[in-house]
Coordinates of N, CA and C in Angstrom, one line a residue:
M1 N -56.6 -19.7 24.9 CA -55.5 -20.3 25.6 C -54.6 -21.0 24.6
T2 N -53.3 -20.9 25.0 CA -52.3 -21.6 24.2 C -51.7 -22.7 25.1
I3 N -51.8 -23.9 24.6 CA -51.3 -25.1 25.4 C -50.1 -25.7 24.6
A4 N -49.0 -25.8 25.4 CA -47.8 -26.5 24.8 C -47.6 -27.8 25.5
T5 N -47.3 -28.8 24.7 CA -47.1 -30.2 25.3 C -45.6 -30.6 25.0
M6 N -45.1 -31.5 25.9 CA -43.8 -32.0 25.7 C -43.8 -33.5 26.1
N7 N -43.4 -34.3 25.2 CA -43.4 -35.8 25.5 C -44.8 -36.3 25.9
G8 N -45.8 -35.8 25.2 CA -47.2 -36.2 25.5 C -47.8 -35.7 26.7
R9 N -47.2 -34.7 27.4 CA -47.7 -34.2 28.7 C -47.9 -32.7 28.5
Y10 N -48.8 -32.1 29.3 CA -48.9 -30.6 29.2 C -47.7 -30.0 29.8
D11 N -47.1 -29.0 29.1 CA -45.9 -28.3 29.6 C -46.3 -26.9 30.1
S12 N -47.1 -26.2 29.3 CA -47.5 -24.9 29.8 C -48.9 -24.5 29.2
I13 N -49.6 -23.7 29.9 CA -50.9 -23.2 29.5 C -50.8 -21.7 29.7
T14 N -51.0 -20.9 28.6 CA -50.9 -19.4 28.7 C -52.1 -18.8 28.0
P15 N -52.6 -17.7 28.6 CA -53.7 -17.0 27.9 C -53.2 -16.3 26.7
T16 N -54.0 -16.2 25.6 CA -53.6 -15.5 24.4 C -54.6 -14.4 24.1
S17 N -54.2 -13.5 23.2 CA -55.1 -12.5 22.8 C -56.1 -13.0 21.7
P18 N -57.2 -12.3 21.6 CA -58.2 -12.7 20.6 C -57.7 -12.9 19.2
P19 N -56.8 -12.0 18.7 CA -56.4 -12.3 17.3 C -55.6 -13.6 17.1
D20 N -55.0 -14.2 18.1 CA -54.3 -15.4 18.0 C -55.2 -16.6 17.9
C21 N -56.5 -16.5 18.2 CA -57.4 -17.6 18.2 C -57.6 -18.1 16.8
R22 N -57.9 -19.4 16.6 CA -58.2 -20.1 15.4 C -57.0 -20.0 14.4
K23 N -55.8 -19.9 14.8 CA -54.6 -19.9 14.0 C -53.9 -21.2 14.2
P24 N -53.3 -21.7 13.1 CA -52.5 -23.0 13.3 C -51.5 -22.9 14.4
A25 N -51.1 -24.0 15.0 CA -50.2 -24.0 16.1 C -48.8 -23.5 15.7
N26 N -48.4 -23.7 14.5 CA -47.1 -23.3 14.0 C -47.0 -21.9 13.5
A27 N -48.1 -21.2 13.5 CA -48.1 -19.8 12.9 C -47.3 -18.9 13.8
R28 N -46.5 -18.0 13.2 CA -45.7 -17.1 14.0 C -46.4 -15.7 13.9
P29 N -46.3 -14.9 15.0 CA -46.9 -13.6 14.9 C -46.1 -12.7 14.0
V30 N -46.9 -11.8 13.3 CA -46.3 -10.9 12.3 C -46.0 -9.6 13.1
T31 N -44.7 -9.2 13.0 CA -44.4 -7.9 13.7 C -44.4 -6.8 12.7
D32 N -45.0 -5.7 13.1 CA -45.1 -4.5 12.3 C -43.9 -3.6 12.6
Y33 N -43.1 -3.4 11.6 CA -41.9 -2.5 11.7 C -42.0 -1.2 11.0
S34 N -43.2 -0.9 10.6 CA -43.4 0.3 9.8 C -43.1 1.6 10.6
D35 N -43.2 1.6 11.9 CA -42.9 2.8 12.7 C -41.5 3.0 13.0
R36 N -40.6 2.0 12.6 CA -39.2 2.1 12.9 C -38.5 3.0 11.8
P37 N -37.5 3.7 12.1 CA -36.8 4.5 11.0 C -36.0 3.5 10.2
A38 N -35.8 3.9 8.9 CA -35.0 3.1 8.0 C -33.6 2.9 8.4
Y39 N -33.0 1.7 8.2 CA -31.6 1.5 8.6 C -30.7 2.0 7.5
R40 N -29.8 2.8 7.9 CA -28.8 3.3 7.0 C -27.4 3.1 7.6
P41 N -26.6 2.1 7.1 CA -25.3 1.8 7.7 C -24.4 3.0 7.6
D42 N -23.5 3.2 8.6 CA -22.5 4.2 8.5 C -21.5 3.8 7.5
R43 N -21.0 4.9 6.8 CA -19.8 4.6 5.9 C -18.6 4.4 6.8
P44 N -17.6 3.6 6.3 CA -16.4 3.4 7.1 C -15.7 4.8 7.2
S45 N -15.0 5.0 8.3 CA -14.4 6.3 8.6 C -13.4 6.6 7.5
A46 N -12.7 5.6 7.0 CA -11.6 5.9 6.0 C -12.2 6.4 4.7
A47 N -13.5 6.1 4.5 CA -14.2 6.6 3.2 C -14.8 7.9 3.3
R48 N -14.8 8.5 4.5 CA -15.5 9.8 4.6 C -14.7 10.9 3.9
D49 N -15.4 11.8 3.3 CA -14.8 12.9 2.5 C -13.9 13.7 3.4
D50 N -14.2 13.9 4.7 CA -13.4 14.8 5.5 C -12.1 14.1 5.9
D51 N -12.0 12.8 5.7 CA -10.7 12.1 6.0 C -9.8 11.9 4.8
Q52 N -10.3 12.3 3.6 CA -9.5 12.1 2.4 C -8.3 13.1 2.4
P53 N -7.1 12.6 2.1 CA -6.0 13.5 2.1 C -6.1 14.5 1.0
V54 N -5.6 15.7 1.2 CA -5.6 16.7 0.2 C -4.1 17.2 0.1
V55 N -3.6 17.3 -1.2 CA -2.2 17.8 -1.4 C -2.3 19.0 -2.4
D56 N -1.8 20.1 -1.9 CA -1.9 21.3 -2.7 C -3.3 21.6 -3.2
G57 N -4.3 21.4 -2.4 CA -5.7 21.7 -2.8 C -6.3 20.6 -3.7
Q58 N -5.6 19.5 -4.0 CA -6.1 18.4 -4.8 C -6.4 17.2 -3.9
P59 N -7.7 16.7 -3.9 CA -8.0 15.5 -3.2 C -7.3 14.3 -3.8
V60 N -6.7 13.5 -2.9 CA -6.0 12.3 -3.4 C -7.0 11.2 -3.8
S61 N -6.9 10.8 -5.1 CA -7.9 9.8 -5.6 C -7.4 8.4 -5.4
L62 N -6.1 8.1 -5.2 CA -5.6 6.8 -5.0 C -4.4 6.9 -4.1
G63 N -4.4 6.1 -3.0 CA -3.3 6.0 -2.1 C -2.8 4.6 -2.1
L64 N -1.5 4.4 -2.3 CA -0.9 3.0 -2.2 C 0.3 2.9 -1.3
V65 N 0.4 1.8 -0.6 CA 1.6 1.5 0.1 C 2.2 0.2 -0.6
C66 N 3.4 0.3 -1.0 CA 4.1 -0.8 -1.7 C 5.2 -1.4 -1.0
F67 N 5.3 -2.7 -0.9 CA 6.4 -3.4 -0.2 C 7.1 -4.2 -1.2
G68 N 8.5 -4.2 -1.1 CA 9.3 -5.0 -2.0 C 10.7 -4.9 -1.7
D69 N 11.5 -5.1 -2.8 CA 13.0 -5.0 -2.7 C 13.5 -3.9 -3.7
G70 N 14.5 -3.2 -3.2 CA 15.1 -2.2 -4.1 C 16.6 -2.4 -4.3
S71 N 17.2 -1.7 -5.2 CA 18.6 -1.8 -5.5 C 19.1 -0.4 -5.9
R72 N 20.4 -0.2 -5.7 CA 21.0 1.0 -6.1 C 22.5 0.8 -6.1
D73 N 23.3 1.7 -6.8 CA 24.7 1.7 -6.8 C 25.2 2.2 -5.4
G74 N 26.1 1.5 -4.9 CA 26.7 2.0 -3.6 C 28.2 2.0 -3.7
I75 N 28.9 2.6 -2.8 CA 30.4 2.7 -2.8 C 30.8 1.9 -1.5
A76 N 31.6 0.9 -1.8 CA 32.2 0.1 -0.7 C 33.6 0.4 -0.5
S77 N 34.1 0.5 0.7 CA 35.5 0.8 1.0 C 36.0 -0.2 2.1
G78 N 37.2 -0.4 2.1 CA 37.8 -1.3 3.0 C 39.3 -1.3 2.9
T79 N 39.9 -2.2 3.6 CA 41.4 -2.4 3.5 C 41.7 -3.8 3.1
S80 N 42.9 -3.9 2.4 CA 43.3 -5.2 1.9 C 44.8 -5.3 1.7
W81 N 45.3 -6.4 1.5 CA 46.7 -6.6 1.1 C 46.7 -6.8 -0.4
T82 N 47.6 -6.0 -1.1 CA 47.8 -6.2 -2.5 C 49.3 -6.4 -2.8
W83 N 49.5 -7.0 -3.9 CA 50.9 -7.3 -4.3 C 51.5 -6.2 -5.1
N84 N 52.7 -5.7 -4.7 CA 53.4 -4.6 -5.3 C 54.6 -5.3 -6.0
S85 N 54.5 -5.4 -7.4 CA 55.5 -6.2 -8.1 C 56.8 -5.4 -8.2
R86 N 56.8 -4.0 -8.1 CA 58.0 -3.2 -8.1 C 58.8 -3.4 -6.8
R87 N 58.1 -3.6 -5.7 CA 58.8 -3.7 -4.5 C 59.0 -5.2 -4.1
D88 N 58.3 -6.1 -4.8 CA 58.4 -7.5 -4.6 C 57.9 -7.9 -3.2
R89 N 56.7 -7.3 -2.9 CA 56.1 -7.6 -1.5 C 54.6 -7.2 -1.5
Y90 N 53.9 -7.7 -0.5 CA 52.5 -7.3 -0.2 C 52.5 -6.0 0.5
E91 N 51.5 -5.2 0.2 CA 51.3 -3.9 0.9 C 49.9 -3.8 1.3
Y92 N 49.8 -3.2 2.5 CA 48.4 -3.1 3.1 C 47.9 -1.7 2.7
G93 N 46.7 -1.6 2.2 CA 46.1 -0.3 1.8 C 44.6 -0.3 1.8
R94 N 44.0 0.9 1.5 CA 42.6 1.1 1.4 C 42.1 1.0 0.0
Y95 N 40.9 0.6 -0.2 CA 40.3 0.6 -1.6 C 38.9 1.1 -1.5
N96 N 38.4 1.6 -2.6 CA 37.0 2.0 -2.9 C 36.5 1.4 -4.1
E97 N 35.3 0.9 -4.1 CA 34.7 0.3 -5.3 C 33.2 0.5 -5.4
T98 N 32.7 0.5 -6.6 CA 31.2 0.7 -6.8 C 30.6 -0.7 -6.8
R99 N 29.5 -0.9 -6.1 CA 28.9 -2.2 -6.1 C 27.4 -2.0 -6.0
K100 N 26.6 -3.0 -6.4 CA 25.2 -3.0 -6.3 C 24.7 -3.4 -4.9
E101 N 23.9 -2.5 -4.3 CA 23.3 -2.8 -3.0 C 21.8 -3.2 -3.2
Q102 N 21.4 -4.3 -2.5 CA 20.0 -4.7 -2.5 C 19.5 -4.6 -1.1
F103 N 18.2 -4.3 -0.9 CA 17.6 -4.2 0.4 C 16.1 -4.3 0.3
D104 N 15.4 -4.6 1.4 CA 14.0 -4.6 1.5 C 13.5 -3.1 1.8
A105 N 12.4 -2.7 1.2 CA 11.9 -1.4 1.4 C 10.4 -1.3 1.1
S106 N 9.9 -0.2 1.5 CA 8.5 0.1 1.2 C 8.4 1.6 0.8
L107 N 7.5 1.9 -0.1 CA 7.3 3.3 -0.6 C 5.8 3.5 -0.6
T108 N 5.4 4.8 -0.7 CA 4.0 5.2 -0.8 C 3.8 6.0 -2.1
V109 N 2.7 5.8 -2.7 CA 2.3 6.5 -3.9 C 0.9 7.2 -3.7
Q110 N 0.8 8.4 -4.1 CA -0.5 9.1 -4.1 C -0.7 9.7 -5.5
T111 N -1.9 9.6 -6.0 CA -2.2 10.2 -7.3 C -3.5 11.0 -7.2
W112 N -3.6 12.0 -8.0 CA -4.9 12.8 -8.1 C -5.0 13.2 -9.5
D113 N -6.0 13.9 -9.8 CA -6.3 14.3 -11.2 C -5.2 15.1 -11.8
G114 N -4.4 14.6 -12.7 CA -3.3 15.3 -13.4 C -2.0 15.3 -12.6
G115 N -1.8 14.6 -11.6 CA -0.6 14.6 -10.8 C -0.5 13.5 -9.8
G116 N 0.6 13.6 -9.0 CA 0.8 12.6 -8.0 C 2.2 12.9 -7.3
R117 N 2.5 12.0 -6.3 CA 3.8 12.1 -5.7 C 4.1 10.7 -5.1
I118 N 5.4 10.5 -4.8 CA 5.9 9.2 -4.3 C 6.8 9.5 -3.1
R119 N 6.6 8.7 -2.1 CA 7.5 8.9 -0.9 C 8.5 7.7 -0.9
L120 N 9.7 8.1 -0.9 CA 10.8 7.1 -1.0 C 11.4 6.8 0.3
P121 N 11.8 5.5 0.6 CA 12.5 5.2 1.8 C 13.9 5.7 1.7
K122 N 14.6 6.0 2.8 CA 16.0 6.5 2.7 C 16.9 5.6 1.9
S123 N 16.7 4.3 1.9 CA 17.5 3.4 1.2 C 17.5 3.6 -0.3
L124 N 16.4 4.3 -0.8 CA 16.3 4.6 -2.3 C 16.7 6.0 -2.6
V125 N 17.2 6.7 -1.7 CA 17.6 8.1 -1.9 C 19.2 8.2 -1.9
P126 N 19.8 8.4 -3.1 CA 21.2 8.5 -3.1 C 21.7 9.8 -2.5
P127 N 23.0 9.8 -2.2 CA 23.6 11.1 -1.6 C 23.4 12.3 -2.4
L128 N 23.5 12.2 -3.8 CA 23.2 13.3 -4.7 C 21.8 13.1 -5.2
N129 N 20.9 14.0 -4.7 CA 19.5 13.9 -5.0 C 18.9 15.3 -5.1
S130 N 17.7 15.4 -5.7 CA 17.1 16.7 -5.9 C 16.3 17.2 -4.7
R131 N 16.5 16.5 -3.6 CA 15.9 16.9 -2.3 C 14.4 17.0 -2.4
G132 N 13.7 15.9 -2.3 CA 12.3 15.9 -2.3 C 11.7 16.7 -1.1
S133 N 10.5 17.0 -1.1 CA 9.8 17.7 0.0 C 9.4 16.8 1.1
D134 N 10.2 16.8 2.2 CA 9.9 15.9 3.3 C 9.8 14.4 3.0
G135 N 10.7 14.0 2.1 CA 10.7 12.6 1.7 C 9.8 12.3 0.5
W136 N 9.0 13.3 0.0 CA 8.1 13.1 -1.2 C 8.7 13.7 -2.4
W137 N 8.6 13.0 -3.5 CA 9.0 13.5 -4.8 C 7.8 13.6 -5.7
D138 N 7.7 14.8 -6.4 CA 6.6 15.0 -7.3 C 6.7 14.0 -8.5
L139 N 5.5 13.4 -8.9 CA 5.4 12.6 -10.1 C 5.1 13.5 -11.2
S140 N 5.7 13.3 -12.4 CA 5.4 14.0 -13.6 C 5.0 13.0 -14.7
D141 N 4.4 13.5 -15.7 CA 4.0 12.6 -16.9 C 3.1 11.5 -16.3
V142 N 2.2 11.8 -15.4 CA 1.3 10.8 -14.8 C 0.2 10.4 -15.8
V143 N 0.2 9.1 -16.1 CA -0.9 8.6 -17.0 C -1.6 7.5 -16.3
V144 N -2.9 7.7 -16.0 CA -3.7 6.7 -15.3 C -4.6 6.1 -16.3
E145 N -4.5 4.8 -16.6 CA -5.3 4.0 -17.5 C -6.0 2.9 -16.7
P146 N -7.0 2.3 -17.3 CA -7.7 1.2 -16.6 C -6.8 0.1 -16.1
D147 N -5.8 -0.2 -16.8 CA -4.9 -1.4 -16.3 C -3.6 -0.9 -15.8
T148 N -3.1 0.3 -16.1 CA -1.8 0.7 -15.6 C -1.8 2.1 -15.2
I149 N -0.8 2.5 -14.3 CA -0.5 3.8 -14.0 C 1.0 4.0 -14.3
R150 N 1.4 5.1 -15.1 CA 2.7 5.3 -15.4 C 3.1 6.8 -15.0
A151 N 4.3 6.9 -14.6 CA 4.8 8.3 -14.2 C 6.3 8.3 -14.1
T152 N 6.9 9.4 -13.9 CA 8.3 9.5 -13.6 C 8.5 10.5 -12.5
Y153 N 9.7 10.5 -11.9 CA 10.1 11.5 -10.9 C 11.6 11.8 -11.1
R154 N 12.0 13.1 -10.7 CA 13.3 13.5 -10.9 C 14.1 13.3 -9.6
L155 N 15.0 12.3 -9.6 CA 15.8 11.9 -8.4 C 17.0 12.8 -8.3
N156 N 17.6 13.1 -9.4 CA 18.7 14.0 -9.5 C 18.9 14.4 -11.0
G157 N 20.0 15.1 -11.3 CA 20.2 15.6 -12.7 C 20.4 14.4 -13.7
L158 N 20.9 13.3 -13.3 CA 21.2 12.2 -14.2 C 20.1 11.1 -14.1
N159 N 19.3 11.1 -13.1 CA 18.4 9.9 -12.9 C 17.0 10.4 -12.8
K160 N 16.2 10.0 -13.7 CA 14.7 10.2 -13.7 C 14.0 8.9 -13.8
P161 N 13.8 8.2 -12.7 CA 13.2 6.9 -12.8 C 11.8 6.9 -13.3
K162 N 11.4 5.7 -13.9 CA 10.1 5.5 -14.4 C 9.3 4.6 -13.5
V163 N 8.1 4.9 -13.2 CA 7.2 4.1 -12.3 C 6.1 3.5 -13.2
V164 N 5.9 2.2 -13.0 CA 4.9 1.5 -13.7 C 4.1 0.6 -12.7
I165 N 2.8 0.8 -12.6 CA 2.0 0.1 -11.6 C 0.9 -0.7 -12.4
D166 N 0.9 -2.0 -12.3 CA -0.1 -2.8 -12.9 C -1.3 -2.9 -12.0
R167 N -2.4 -2.3 -12.4 CA -3.6 -2.2 -11.6 C -4.3 -3.5 -11.4
R168 N -4.1 -4.5 -12.3 CA -4.7 -5.8 -12.2 C -4.1 -6.7 -11.1
T169 N -2.7 -6.6 -11.0 CA -2.0 -7.5 -10.1 C -1.5 -6.7 -8.9
G170 N -1.4 -5.4 -8.9 CA -0.9 -4.6 -7.8 C 0.6 -4.5 -7.8
R171 N 1.3 -5.0 -8.9 CA 2.7 -5.0 -8.9 C 3.2 -3.6 -9.4
I172 N 4.3 -3.2 -8.8 CA 5.0 -1.9 -9.1 C 6.4 -2.1 -9.5
T173 N 6.9 -1.4 -10.5 CA 8.3 -1.4 -10.8 C 8.8 0.0 -11.0
V174 N 10.0 0.3 -10.4 CA 10.6 1.6 -10.5 C 12.0 1.3 -11.2
K175 N 12.2 1.9 -12.3 CA 13.5 1.6 -13.0 C 14.2 2.9 -13.3
G176 N 15.4 3.1 -12.8 CA 16.2 4.3 -13.0 C 17.5 4.0 -13.7
F177 N 18.4 4.9 -13.6 CA 19.7 4.8 -14.2 C 20.6 3.8 -13.5
S178 N 21.3 3.0 -14.3 CA 22.2 2.0 -13.7 C 21.4 0.9 -13.0
D179 N 21.8 0.6 -11.7 CA 21.2 -0.4 -10.9 C 20.1 0.1 -10.0
Y180 N 19.7 1.4 -10.2 CA 18.6 1.9 -9.3 C 17.3 1.4 -9.7
G181 N 16.6 0.8 -8.7 CA 15.2 0.3 -9.0 C 14.5 -0.3 -7.8
F182 N 13.3 -0.6 -8.0 CA 12.4 -1.2 -6.9 C 11.4 -2.0 -7.6
R183 N 11.1 -3.2 -7.0 CA 10.0 -4.1 -7.4 C 9.2 -4.5 -6.2
G184 N 7.9 -4.4 -6.3 CA 7.1 -4.8 -5.1 C 5.6 -5.0 -5.5
T185 N 4.8 -5.1 -4.4 CA 3.3 -5.2 -4.5 C 2.7 -4.1 -3.7
C186 N 1.6 -3.6 -4.2 CA 1.0 -2.4 -3.6 C -0.4 -2.8 -3.0
D187 N -0.8 -2.2 -1.9 CA -2.1 -2.3 -1.3 C -2.7 -0.9 -1.3
T188 N -4.0 -0.8 -1.4 CA -4.7 0.4 -1.3 C -4.8 0.9 0.1
I189 N -4.8 2.1 0.3 CA -5.1 2.7 1.7 C -6.6 2.9 1.7
G190 N -7.3 2.2 2.6 CA -8.7 2.3 2.7 C -9.4 1.0 2.7
H191 N -10.7 0.9 2.4 CA -11.4 -0.3 2.5 C -12.1 -0.7 1.2
E192 N -11.4 -0.5 0.1 CA -11.9 -0.8 -1.2 C -11.9 -2.4 -1.4
P193 N -13.0 -3.0 -1.9 CA -13.0 -4.4 -2.1 C -12.1 -4.9 -3.2
R194 N -11.9 -4.0 -4.2 CA -11.1 -4.4 -5.3 C -9.6 -4.0 -5.1
R195 N -8.7 -4.5 -6.0 CA -7.3 -4.2 -5.8 C -7.1 -2.6 -5.9
F196 N -7.4 -2.0 -6.9 CA -7.5 -0.6 -7.1 C -7.7 -0.3 -8.6

């Protein structure tokens, strides 16, 4: 019998099995789990091999989404009053000028063994461009090192921006001709505990 007391009074009396006899009152029963199957946690769905993106037969080894600010040359036009010294009067007319445009943007980078690609926001695509494939531009000269990733892409005949990603901080810089560029911070796509 097992007798439980509370505040000096009997609280409950329950019959016990023979193996529990002659054991200290605070002893806990030992449960045998040997007949249970071993626990194997499921892998996160994003880490499954069948969910990994494949580009031209190459599995993507690193996917990044980068948020930041970009800049590029833009053409501004408008109307204004200007002084005409020959006619000795103000004249109303149109003007066009080149100026630097700044904006918030996000881009996506994917790399694989020996290559990669970058998806540019529309704000980083000038009117004259090499027409990437559905918004993606192929990365060339891709160098993946422990601390940095370097590459270039051909935006148009005059502009071949350089991409540098710091793998320790997650910072990305894109620098092209004139005022074309992007600076931001990247996050990995998936559930990796480290930055990338």
